[in-house]
Amino acid sequence: MDTFPFQQTPVPVGAAAPDLLLEMTFSPKLFIIGDIASKLEPLVQHGVEWLDARVDNSPSQPSDEQLEVYDNYRMPYIQQTYRLTDKEKQFGKLNWLDTDSTEFDFSKLENIPVEQRLIFKLEEDFGLVFIHQSVIDLLKEHVKTVWVRDI
């Protein structure tokens, strides 16, 4: 996570909703505010289904006054996977690949058009999401606030 180009920004008290929310789960999720997502969606179509989403920042079992829900988000539901290692998928294990000691063979992507590999998951470990630099650059151009949640 330290090498991911988007890190948590300071959240001032009474802060508005973030432009980008990263939920770090077994299968990481990106929640992108609608106006920024509308710039990405025409670019990122292959292997991704764009879903309407809400960001719930309420505490566990909130009272009515504590409800903090933000609408107008889009989430890329990533269906595309590619195999980049010689490892086998181990069913029933979460995030089992050690990325520091695993060699990724990106040459396996050379014959796949760029537009088909802008965002994808690793077939061997769904906990790893790969995002093409062109998508990162577009996000960097527009994203000002980032929240990261480790779920």
CSV table of C-alpha atoms in Angstrom, one decimal:
chain,number,residue,atom,x,y,z
A,1,MET,CA,0.0,0.0,0.0
A,2,ASP,CA,2.9,2.4,0.6
A,3,THR,CA,3.8,2.4,-3.1
A,4,PHE,CA,0.2,3.1,-4.2
A,5,PRO,CA,0.1,6.6,-5.7
A,6,PHE,CA,-2.9,7.7,-3.6
A,7,GLN,CA,-2.4,7.9,0.2
A,8,GLN,CA,-4.8,9.0,2.9
A,9,THR,CA,-5.1,12.8,3.0
A,10,PRO,CA,-5.7,14.5,6.3
A,11,VAL,CA,-9.4,14.6,7.2
A,12,PRO,CA,-10.3,17.9,8.9
A,13,VAL,CA,-13.3,17.9,11.2
A,14,GLY,CA,-16.5,18.4,9.2
A,15,ALA,CA,-14.7,17.4,6.0
A,16,ALA,CA,-16.7,16.9,2.9
A,17,ALA,CA,-16.8,13.6,1.2
A,18,PRO,CA,-13.6,12.3,-0.4
A,19,ASP,CA,-12.9,12.3,-4.2
A,20,LEU,CA,-11.6,8.8,-3.9
A,21,LEU,CA,-12.2,6.1,-1.2
A,22,LEU,CA,-10.0,3.0,-1.2
A,23,GLU,CA,-11.5,0.1,0.8
A,24,MET,CA,-8.7,-2.4,1.5
A,25,THR,CA,-10.5,-5.8,1.7
A,26,PHE,CA,-9.8,-9.3,0.3
A,27,SER,CA,-10.9,-7.7,-3.0
A,28,PRO,CA,-10.0,-4.0,-2.9
A,29,LYS,CA,-12.6,-1.5,-4.0
A,30,LEU,CA,-12.4,2.0,-5.4
A,31,PHE,CA,-15.2,4.5,-4.9
A,32,ILE,CA,-14.8,7.5,-7.1
A,33,ILE,CA,-16.9,10.7,-6.9
A,34,GLY,CA,-19.3,11.0,-9.8
A,35,ASP,CA,-17.8,13.9,-11.7
A,36,ILE,CA,-14.3,12.3,-11.7
A,37,ALA,CA,-15.7,8.9,-12.5
A,38,SER,CA,-17.5,10.4,-15.5
A,39,LYS,CA,-14.0,11.2,-16.9
A,40,LEU,CA,-12.8,7.6,-16.4
A,41,GLU,CA,-15.8,5.6,-17.5
A,42,PRO,CA,-15.4,6.3,-21.2
A,43,LEU,CA,-11.7,5.3,-21.0
A,44,VAL,CA,-12.1,2.2,-18.7
A,45,GLN,CA,-14.8,-0.1,-20.1
A,46,HIS,CA,-13.2,-3.5,-20.8
A,47,GLY,CA,-13.6,-6.0,-18.0
A,48,VAL,CA,-15.2,-3.4,-15.7
A,49,GLU,CA,-18.8,-2.8,-14.8
A,50,TRP,CA,-19.4,0.7,-13.4
A,51,LEU,CA,-21.9,0.6,-10.5
A,52,ASP,CA,-23.6,3.4,-8.6
A,53,ALA,CA,-22.4,3.5,-5.0
A,54,ARG,CA,-22.8,5.2,-1.7
A,55,VAL,CA,-20.1,5.8,0.8
A,56,ASP,CA,-21.2,5.2,4.4
A,57,ASN,CA,-18.9,6.9,6.9
A,58,SER,CA,-21.2,6.3,9.9
A,59,PRO,CA,-20.0,4.7,13.1
A,60,SER,CA,-21.2,1.2,13.9
A,61,GLN,CA,-24.9,1.3,14.9
A,62,PRO,CA,-25.2,5.0,14.5
A,63,SER,CA,-28.0,7.2,15.9
A,64,ASP,CA,-29.9,9.3,13.4
A,65,GLU,CA,-27.6,12.3,14.1
A,66,GLN,CA,-24.5,10.2,13.5
A,67,LEU,CA,-25.5,9.0,10.0
A,68,GLU,CA,-23.0,10.1,7.5
A,69,VAL,CA,-23.7,8.8,4.0
A,70,TYR,CA,-22.5,10.2,0.7
A,71,ASP,CA,-24.2,9.6,-2.6
A,72,ASN,CA,-23.0,10.2,-6.1
A,73,TYR,CA,-20.1,7.7,-6.2
A,74,ARG,CA,-19.2,5.2,-8.9
A,75,MET,CA,-17.4,1.9,-8.3
A,76,PRO,CA,-15.6,-0.1,-11.0
A,77,TYR,CA,-16.6,-3.7,-10.4
A,78,ILE,CA,-13.5,-5.4,-11.8
A,79,GLN,CA,-14.2,-8.6,-13.6
A,80,GLN,CA,-11.1,-8.8,-15.8
A,81,THR,CA,-8.2,-11.0,-14.5
A,82,TYR,CA,-4.8,-11.9,-16.0
A,83,ARG,CA,-2.2,-14.4,-14.9
A,84,LEU,CA,1.2,-12.8,-14.3
A,85,THR,CA,3.0,-15.3,-12.2
A,86,ASP,CA,3.7,-19.1,-12.1
A,87,LYS,CA,1.8,-19.4,-8.9
A,88,GLU,CA,-1.5,-21.3,-8.6
A,89,LYS,CA,-4.7,-19.8,-7.2
A,90,GLN,CA,-5.2,-21.2,-3.7
A,91,PHE,CA,-8.9,-21.2,-3.0
A,92,GLY,CA,-10.0,-20.4,0.5
A,93,LYS,CA,-6.9,-18.3,1.3
A,94,LEU,CA,-6.9,-14.5,1.5
A,95,ASN,CA,-4.2,-12.4,-0.1
A,96,TRP,CA,-1.7,-15.2,-0.1
A,97,LEU,CA,0.9,-13.8,-2.5
A,98,ASP,CA,3.9,-12.1,-1.0
A,99,THR,CA,4.3,-9.2,-3.4
A,100,ASP,CA,7.8,-8.5,-2.2
A,101,SER,CA,9.1,-12.0,-3.2
A,102,THR,CA,6.8,-12.7,-6.2
A,103,GLU,CA,8.0,-12.0,-9.7
A,104,PHE,CA,5.4,-10.6,-12.0
A,105,ASP,CA,5.8,-11.3,-15.7
A,106,PHE,CA,4.3,-8.3,-17.4
A,107,SER,CA,5.4,-9.5,-20.8
A,108,LYS,CA,2.3,-11.7,-20.7
A,109,LEU,CA,0.3,-8.5,-21.3
A,110,GLU,CA,2.3,-7.4,-24.4
A,111,ASN,CA,-0.2,-9.0,-26.9
A,112,ILE,CA,-3.3,-7.6,-25.0
A,113,PRO,CA,-4.4,-4.2,-26.2
A,114,VAL,CA,-3.9,-1.4,-23.6
A,115,GLU,CA,-7.6,-0.6,-23.4
A,116,GLN,CA,-8.3,-4.2,-22.3
A,117,ARG,CA,-5.9,-4.0,-19.4
A,118,LEU,CA,-6.4,-0.6,-17.9
A,119,ILE,CA,-7.8,-2.0,-14.6
A,120,PHE,CA,-7.6,-5.7,-13.8
A,121,LYS,CA,-7.1,-8.2,-11.0
A,122,LEU,CA,-4.5,-10.8,-10.7
A,123,GLU,CA,-6.0,-14.2,-11.5
A,124,GLU,CA,-3.8,-15.9,-8.9
A,125,ASP,CA,-4.8,-13.4,-6.1
A,126,PHE,CA,-8.0,-11.3,-6.3
A,127,GLY,CA,-6.5,-9.0,-3.6
A,128,LEU,CA,-4.2,-7.5,-6.1
A,129,VAL,CA,-5.6,-4.9,-8.5
A,130,PHE,CA,-3.5,-3.4,-11.3
A,131,ILE,CA,-4.2,0.0,-12.6
A,132,HIS,CA,-2.6,1.3,-15.8
A,133,GLN,CA,-0.5,4.5,-15.4
A,134,SER,CA,-2.8,6.4,-17.8
A,135,VAL,CA,-5.7,5.8,-15.3
A,136,ILE,CA,-3.5,6.8,-12.4
A,137,ASP,CA,-2.4,10.0,-14.2
A,138,LEU,CA,-6.1,10.9,-14.9
A,139,LEU,CA,-7.0,10.3,-11.3
A,140,LYS,CA,-4.0,12.4,-10.1
A,141,GLU,CA,-5.1,15.2,-12.2
A,142,HIS,CA,-8.6,15.4,-10.5
A,143,VAL,CA,-8.4,13.7,-7.1
A,144,LYS,CA,-7.8,16.1,-4.2
A,145,THR,CA,-9.0,14.1,-1.2
A,146,VAL,CA,-8.5,10.4,-0.5
A,147,TRP,CA,-9.8,8.2,2.3
A,148,VAL,CA,-8.4,4.8,2.9
A,149,ARG,CA,-10.3,2.2,5.0
A,150,ASP,CA,-8.8,-1.1,6.0
A,151,ILE,CA,-11.8,-3.4,6.3
